PDB file of C-alpha atoms in Angstrom:
ATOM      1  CA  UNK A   1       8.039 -12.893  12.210  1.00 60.00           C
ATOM      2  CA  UNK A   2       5.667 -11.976  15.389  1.00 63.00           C
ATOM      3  CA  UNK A   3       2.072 -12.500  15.137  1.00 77.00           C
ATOM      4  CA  UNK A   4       0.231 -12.412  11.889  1.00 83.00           C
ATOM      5  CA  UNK A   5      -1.621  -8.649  12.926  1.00 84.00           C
ATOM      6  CA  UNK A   6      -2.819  -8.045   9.234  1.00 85.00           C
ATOM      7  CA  UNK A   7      -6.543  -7.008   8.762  1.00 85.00           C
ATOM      8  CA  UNK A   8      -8.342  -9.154   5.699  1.00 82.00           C
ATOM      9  CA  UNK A   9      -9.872  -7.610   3.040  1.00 86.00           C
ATOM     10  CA  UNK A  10     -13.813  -7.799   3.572  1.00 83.00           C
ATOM     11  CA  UNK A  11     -15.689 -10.833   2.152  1.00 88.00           C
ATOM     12  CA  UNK A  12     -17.997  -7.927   0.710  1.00 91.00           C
ATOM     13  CA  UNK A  13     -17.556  -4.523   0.461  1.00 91.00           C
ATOM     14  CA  UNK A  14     -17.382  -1.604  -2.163  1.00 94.00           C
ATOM     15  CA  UNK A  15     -14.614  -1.597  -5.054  1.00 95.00           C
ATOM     16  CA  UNK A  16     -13.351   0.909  -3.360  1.00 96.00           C
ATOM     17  CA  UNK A  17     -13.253  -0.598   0.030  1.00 95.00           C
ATOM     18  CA  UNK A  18     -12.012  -3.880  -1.073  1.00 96.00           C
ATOM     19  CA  UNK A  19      -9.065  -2.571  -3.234  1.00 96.00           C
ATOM     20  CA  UNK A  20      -8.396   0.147  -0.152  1.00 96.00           C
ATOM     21  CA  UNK A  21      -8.262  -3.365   2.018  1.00 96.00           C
ATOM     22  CA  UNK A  22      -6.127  -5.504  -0.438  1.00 96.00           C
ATOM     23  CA  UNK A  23      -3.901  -2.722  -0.523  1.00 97.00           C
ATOM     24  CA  UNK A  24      -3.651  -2.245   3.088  1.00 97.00           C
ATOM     25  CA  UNK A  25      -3.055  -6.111   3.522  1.00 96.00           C
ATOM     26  CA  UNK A  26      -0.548  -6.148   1.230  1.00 97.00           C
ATOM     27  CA  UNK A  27       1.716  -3.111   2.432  1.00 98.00           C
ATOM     28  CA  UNK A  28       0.999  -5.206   5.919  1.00 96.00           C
ATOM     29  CA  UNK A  29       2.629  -8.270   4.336  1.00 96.00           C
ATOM     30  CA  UNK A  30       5.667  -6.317   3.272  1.00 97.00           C
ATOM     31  CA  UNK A  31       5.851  -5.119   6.867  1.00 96.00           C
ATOM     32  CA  UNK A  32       5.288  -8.199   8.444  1.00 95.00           C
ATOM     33  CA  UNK A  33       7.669 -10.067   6.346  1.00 95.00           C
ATOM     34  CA  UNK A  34      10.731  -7.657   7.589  1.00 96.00           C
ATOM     35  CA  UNK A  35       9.783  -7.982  11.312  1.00 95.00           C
ATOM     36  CA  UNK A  36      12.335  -9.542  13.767  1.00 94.00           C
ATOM     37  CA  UNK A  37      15.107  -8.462  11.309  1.00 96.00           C
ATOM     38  CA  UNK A  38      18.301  -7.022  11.935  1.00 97.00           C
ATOM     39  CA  UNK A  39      19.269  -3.865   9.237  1.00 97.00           C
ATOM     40  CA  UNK A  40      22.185  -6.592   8.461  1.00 97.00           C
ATOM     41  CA  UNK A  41      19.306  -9.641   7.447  1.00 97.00           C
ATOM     42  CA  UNK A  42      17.075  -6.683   5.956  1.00 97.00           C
ATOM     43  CA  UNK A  43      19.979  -5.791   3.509  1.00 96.00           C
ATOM     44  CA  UNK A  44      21.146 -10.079   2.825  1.00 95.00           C
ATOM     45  CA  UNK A  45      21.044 -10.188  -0.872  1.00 92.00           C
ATOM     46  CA  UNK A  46      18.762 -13.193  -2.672  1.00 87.00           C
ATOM     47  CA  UNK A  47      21.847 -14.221  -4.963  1.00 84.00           C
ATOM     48  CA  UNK A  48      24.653 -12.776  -7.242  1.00 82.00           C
ATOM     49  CA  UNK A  49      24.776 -10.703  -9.447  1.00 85.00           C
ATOM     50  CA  UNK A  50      20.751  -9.853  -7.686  1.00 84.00           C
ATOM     51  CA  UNK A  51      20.802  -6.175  -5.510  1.00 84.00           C
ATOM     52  CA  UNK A  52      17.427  -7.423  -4.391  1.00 92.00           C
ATOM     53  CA  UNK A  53      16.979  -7.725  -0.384  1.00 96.00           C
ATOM     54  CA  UNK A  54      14.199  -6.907   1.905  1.00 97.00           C
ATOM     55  CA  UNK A  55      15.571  -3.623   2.329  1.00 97.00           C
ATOM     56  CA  UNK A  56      15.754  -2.691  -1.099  1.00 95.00           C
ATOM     57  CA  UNK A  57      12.313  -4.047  -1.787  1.00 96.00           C
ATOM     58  CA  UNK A  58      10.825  -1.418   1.172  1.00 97.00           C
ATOM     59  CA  UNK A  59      12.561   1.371  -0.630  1.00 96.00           C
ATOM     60  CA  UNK A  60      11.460   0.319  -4.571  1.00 95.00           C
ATOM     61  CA  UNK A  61       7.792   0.383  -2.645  1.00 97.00           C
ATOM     62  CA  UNK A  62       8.191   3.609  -1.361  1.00 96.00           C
ATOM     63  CA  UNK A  63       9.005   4.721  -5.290  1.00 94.00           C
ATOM     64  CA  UNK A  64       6.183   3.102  -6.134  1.00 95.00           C
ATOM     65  CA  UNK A  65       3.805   4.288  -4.247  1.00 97.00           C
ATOM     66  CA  UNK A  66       5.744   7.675  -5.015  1.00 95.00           C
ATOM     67  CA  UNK A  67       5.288   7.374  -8.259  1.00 93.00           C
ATOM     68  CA  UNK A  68       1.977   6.128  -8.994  1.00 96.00           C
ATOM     69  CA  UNK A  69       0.034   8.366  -6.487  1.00 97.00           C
ATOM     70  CA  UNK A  70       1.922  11.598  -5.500  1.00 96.00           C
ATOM     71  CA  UNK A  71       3.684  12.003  -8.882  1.00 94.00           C
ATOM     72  CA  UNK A  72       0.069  10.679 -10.632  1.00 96.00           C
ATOM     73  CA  UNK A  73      -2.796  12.741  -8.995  1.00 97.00           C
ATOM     74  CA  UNK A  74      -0.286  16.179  -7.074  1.00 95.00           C
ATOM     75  CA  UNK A  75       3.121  16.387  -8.080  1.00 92.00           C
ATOM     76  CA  UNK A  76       4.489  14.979 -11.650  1.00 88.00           C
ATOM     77  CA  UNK A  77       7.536  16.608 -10.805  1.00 88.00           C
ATOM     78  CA  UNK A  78       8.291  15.329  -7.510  1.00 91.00           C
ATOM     79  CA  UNK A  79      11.618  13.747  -7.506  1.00 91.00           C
ATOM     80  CA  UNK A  80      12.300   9.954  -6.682  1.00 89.00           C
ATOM     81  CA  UNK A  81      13.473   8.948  -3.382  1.00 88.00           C
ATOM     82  CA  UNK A  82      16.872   7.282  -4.301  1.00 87.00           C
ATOM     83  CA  UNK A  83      17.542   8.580  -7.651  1.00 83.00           C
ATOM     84  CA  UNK A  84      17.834  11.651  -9.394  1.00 77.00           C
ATOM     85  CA  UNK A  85      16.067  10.324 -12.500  1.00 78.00           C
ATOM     86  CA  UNK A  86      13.105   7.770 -12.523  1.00 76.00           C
ATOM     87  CA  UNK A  87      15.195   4.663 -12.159  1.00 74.00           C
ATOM     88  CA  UNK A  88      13.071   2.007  -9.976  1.00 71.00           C
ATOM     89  CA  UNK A  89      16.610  -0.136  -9.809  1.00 77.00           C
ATOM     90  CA  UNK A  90      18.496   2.581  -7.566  1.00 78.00           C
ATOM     91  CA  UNK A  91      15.961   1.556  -5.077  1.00 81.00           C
ATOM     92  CA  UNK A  92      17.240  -2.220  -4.423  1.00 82.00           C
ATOM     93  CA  UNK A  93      20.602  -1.305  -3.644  1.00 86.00           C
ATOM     94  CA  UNK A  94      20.471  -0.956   0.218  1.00 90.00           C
ATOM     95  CA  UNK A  95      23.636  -1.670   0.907  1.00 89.00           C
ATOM     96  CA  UNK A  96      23.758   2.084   2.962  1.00 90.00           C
ATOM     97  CA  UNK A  97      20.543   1.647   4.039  1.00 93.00           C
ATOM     98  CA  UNK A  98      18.864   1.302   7.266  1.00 96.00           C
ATOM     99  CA  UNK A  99      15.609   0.290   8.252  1.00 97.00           C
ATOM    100  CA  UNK A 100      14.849   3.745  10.038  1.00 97.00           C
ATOM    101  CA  UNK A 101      15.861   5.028   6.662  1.00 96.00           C
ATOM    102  CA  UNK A 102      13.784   2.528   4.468  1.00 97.00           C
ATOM    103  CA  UNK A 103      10.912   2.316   6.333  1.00 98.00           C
ATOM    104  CA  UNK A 104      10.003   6.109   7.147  1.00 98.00           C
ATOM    105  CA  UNK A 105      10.573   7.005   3.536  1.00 97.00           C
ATOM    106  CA  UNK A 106       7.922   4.345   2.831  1.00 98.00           C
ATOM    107  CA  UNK A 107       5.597   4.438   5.273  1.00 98.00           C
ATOM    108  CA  UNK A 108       5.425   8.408   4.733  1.00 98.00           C
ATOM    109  CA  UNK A 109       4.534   7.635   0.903  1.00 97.00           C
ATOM    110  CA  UNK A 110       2.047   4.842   1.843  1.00 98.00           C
ATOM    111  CA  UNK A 111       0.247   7.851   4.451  1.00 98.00           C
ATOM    112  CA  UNK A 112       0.475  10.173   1.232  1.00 98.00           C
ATOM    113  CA  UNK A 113      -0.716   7.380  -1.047  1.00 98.00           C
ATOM    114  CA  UNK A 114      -3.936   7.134   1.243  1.00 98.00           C
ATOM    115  CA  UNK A 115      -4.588  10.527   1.398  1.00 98.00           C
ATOM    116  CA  UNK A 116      -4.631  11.057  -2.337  1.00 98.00           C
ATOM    117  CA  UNK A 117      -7.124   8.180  -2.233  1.00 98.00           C
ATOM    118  CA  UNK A 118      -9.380   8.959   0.429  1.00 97.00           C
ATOM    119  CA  UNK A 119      -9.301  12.762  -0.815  1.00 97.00           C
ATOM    120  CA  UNK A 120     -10.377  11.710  -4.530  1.00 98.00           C
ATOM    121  CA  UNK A 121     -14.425  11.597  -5.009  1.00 96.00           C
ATOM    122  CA  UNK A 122     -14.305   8.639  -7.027  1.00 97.00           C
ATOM    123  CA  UNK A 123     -12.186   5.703  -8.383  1.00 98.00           C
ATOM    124  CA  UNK A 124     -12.728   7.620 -12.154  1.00 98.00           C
ATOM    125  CA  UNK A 125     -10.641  10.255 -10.720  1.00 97.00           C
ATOM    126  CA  UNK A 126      -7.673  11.153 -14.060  1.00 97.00           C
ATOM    127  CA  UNK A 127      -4.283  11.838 -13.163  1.00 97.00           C
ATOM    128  CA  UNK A 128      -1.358  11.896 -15.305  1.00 96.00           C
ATOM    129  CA  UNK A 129       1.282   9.679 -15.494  1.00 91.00           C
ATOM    130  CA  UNK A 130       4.265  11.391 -16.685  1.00 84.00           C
ATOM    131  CA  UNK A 131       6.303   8.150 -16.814  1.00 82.00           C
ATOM    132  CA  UNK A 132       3.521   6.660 -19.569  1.00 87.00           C
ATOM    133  CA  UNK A 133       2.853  10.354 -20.947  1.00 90.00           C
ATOM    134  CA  UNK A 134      -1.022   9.879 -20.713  1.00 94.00           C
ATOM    135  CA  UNK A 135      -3.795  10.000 -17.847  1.00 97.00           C
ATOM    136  CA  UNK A 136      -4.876   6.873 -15.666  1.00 97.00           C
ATOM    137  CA  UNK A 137      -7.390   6.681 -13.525  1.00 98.00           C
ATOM    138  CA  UNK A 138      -7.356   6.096  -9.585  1.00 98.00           C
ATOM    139  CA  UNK A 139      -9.045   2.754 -10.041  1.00 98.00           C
ATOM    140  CA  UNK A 140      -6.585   1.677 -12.672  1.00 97.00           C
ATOM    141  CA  UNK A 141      -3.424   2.870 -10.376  1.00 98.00           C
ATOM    142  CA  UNK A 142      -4.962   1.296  -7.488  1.00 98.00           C
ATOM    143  CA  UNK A 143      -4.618  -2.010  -9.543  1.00 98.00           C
ATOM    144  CA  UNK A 144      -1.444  -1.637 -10.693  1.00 97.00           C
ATOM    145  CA  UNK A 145       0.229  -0.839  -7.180  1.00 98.00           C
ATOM    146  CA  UNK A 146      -1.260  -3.964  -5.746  1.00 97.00           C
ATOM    147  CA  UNK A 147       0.002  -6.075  -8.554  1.00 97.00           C
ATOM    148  CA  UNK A 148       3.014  -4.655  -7.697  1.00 96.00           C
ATOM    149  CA  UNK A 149       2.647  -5.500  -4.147  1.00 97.00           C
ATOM    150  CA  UNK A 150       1.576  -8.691  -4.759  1.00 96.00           C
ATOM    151  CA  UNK A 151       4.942  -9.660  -6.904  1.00 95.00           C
ATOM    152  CA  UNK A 152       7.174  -8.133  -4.538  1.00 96.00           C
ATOM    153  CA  UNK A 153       5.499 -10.131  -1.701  1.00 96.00           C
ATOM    154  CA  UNK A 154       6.256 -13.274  -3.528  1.00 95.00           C
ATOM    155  CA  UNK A 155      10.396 -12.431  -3.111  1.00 95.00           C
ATOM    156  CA  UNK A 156      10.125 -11.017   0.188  1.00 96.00           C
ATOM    157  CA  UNK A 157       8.633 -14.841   1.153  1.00 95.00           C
ATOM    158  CA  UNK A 158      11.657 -15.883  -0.971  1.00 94.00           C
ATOM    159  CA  UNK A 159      13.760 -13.810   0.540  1.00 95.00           C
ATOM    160  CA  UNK A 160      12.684 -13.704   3.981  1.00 95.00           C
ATOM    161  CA  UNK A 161      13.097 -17.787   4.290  1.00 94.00           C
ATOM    162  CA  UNK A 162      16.525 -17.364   2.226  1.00 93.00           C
ATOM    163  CA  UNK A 163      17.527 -14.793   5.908  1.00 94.00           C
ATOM    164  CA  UNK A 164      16.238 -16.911   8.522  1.00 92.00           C
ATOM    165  CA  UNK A 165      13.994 -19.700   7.228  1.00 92.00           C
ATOM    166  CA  UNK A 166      10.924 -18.161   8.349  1.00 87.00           C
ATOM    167  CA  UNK A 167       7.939 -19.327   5.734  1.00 88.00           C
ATOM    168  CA  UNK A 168       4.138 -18.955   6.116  1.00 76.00           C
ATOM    169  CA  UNK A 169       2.058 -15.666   5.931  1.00 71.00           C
TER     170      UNK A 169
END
């Protein structure tokens, strides 16, 4: 990994502004944690019978983020990135995949993601979430994809030592 060029979350700030910022650090961390890497290390597997890679964790992100904003607050219809139906699992097999591929498929849901946010005049804002059949609101789905991001940051440390022994932030 290069330099650690992730912004902290404020000390003090809004709800709003802090989750923005812990979501911002963590979709750094992701970023960070695949920097340096070859599309070869970005696709190394963690272990057998596990699909789960770098790679693969970019591209369940971008379904996430797919998923829980665009397909929440826009389009409920708005088909999944790697899969026809909404199967999160399609996502960690990047054996094909490239990080070109990966990574502008996520980043374009993260700018998406942040627009939906910055758009929506409060965290109370309901959308529907067709996967759970009932509304949510953008506070609660702000929560949920940083929990997500926080779990999948735990493997990519896992799996980013597992490529090249690289630990720390």
């Amino acid at each position: 990994m290069t330099d650690d060029h992730r912004v902290g979350p404020p000390s003090f700030g809004t709800e709003r502004e802090t989750l923005r910022a812990f979501l911002d650090y963590h979709r750094a961390t992701l970023a960070m944690k695949c920097e340096g890497l070859t599309d070869e290390q970005l696709r190394e597997k963690s272990m057998e019978p596990s699909t789960l890679s770098l790679l693969g964790l970019v591209r369940h992100m971008a379904e996430v983020e797919r998923a829980w904003f665009r397909r929440t607050f826009e389009d409920r219809d708005a088909p999944m990135v790697w899969s026809a139906k909404i199967d999160f699992q399609a996502a960690y097999d990047a054996s094909a995949s490239t990080r070109a591929e990966a990574f502008t498929a996520w980043e374009a849901e993260v700018e998406i993601s942040r627009r939906i946010e910055r758009k929506a005049g409060s965290l109370d804002l309901a959308g529907y979430q067709p996967r759970w059949g009932e509304e949510v609101s953008l506070r609660m789905v702000m929560v949920h994809v940083l929990l997500e991001y926080g779990r999948h940051n735990g493997h990519a440390d896992l799996l980013r030592e597992g490529v090249d022994g690289t630990v720390g932030a």
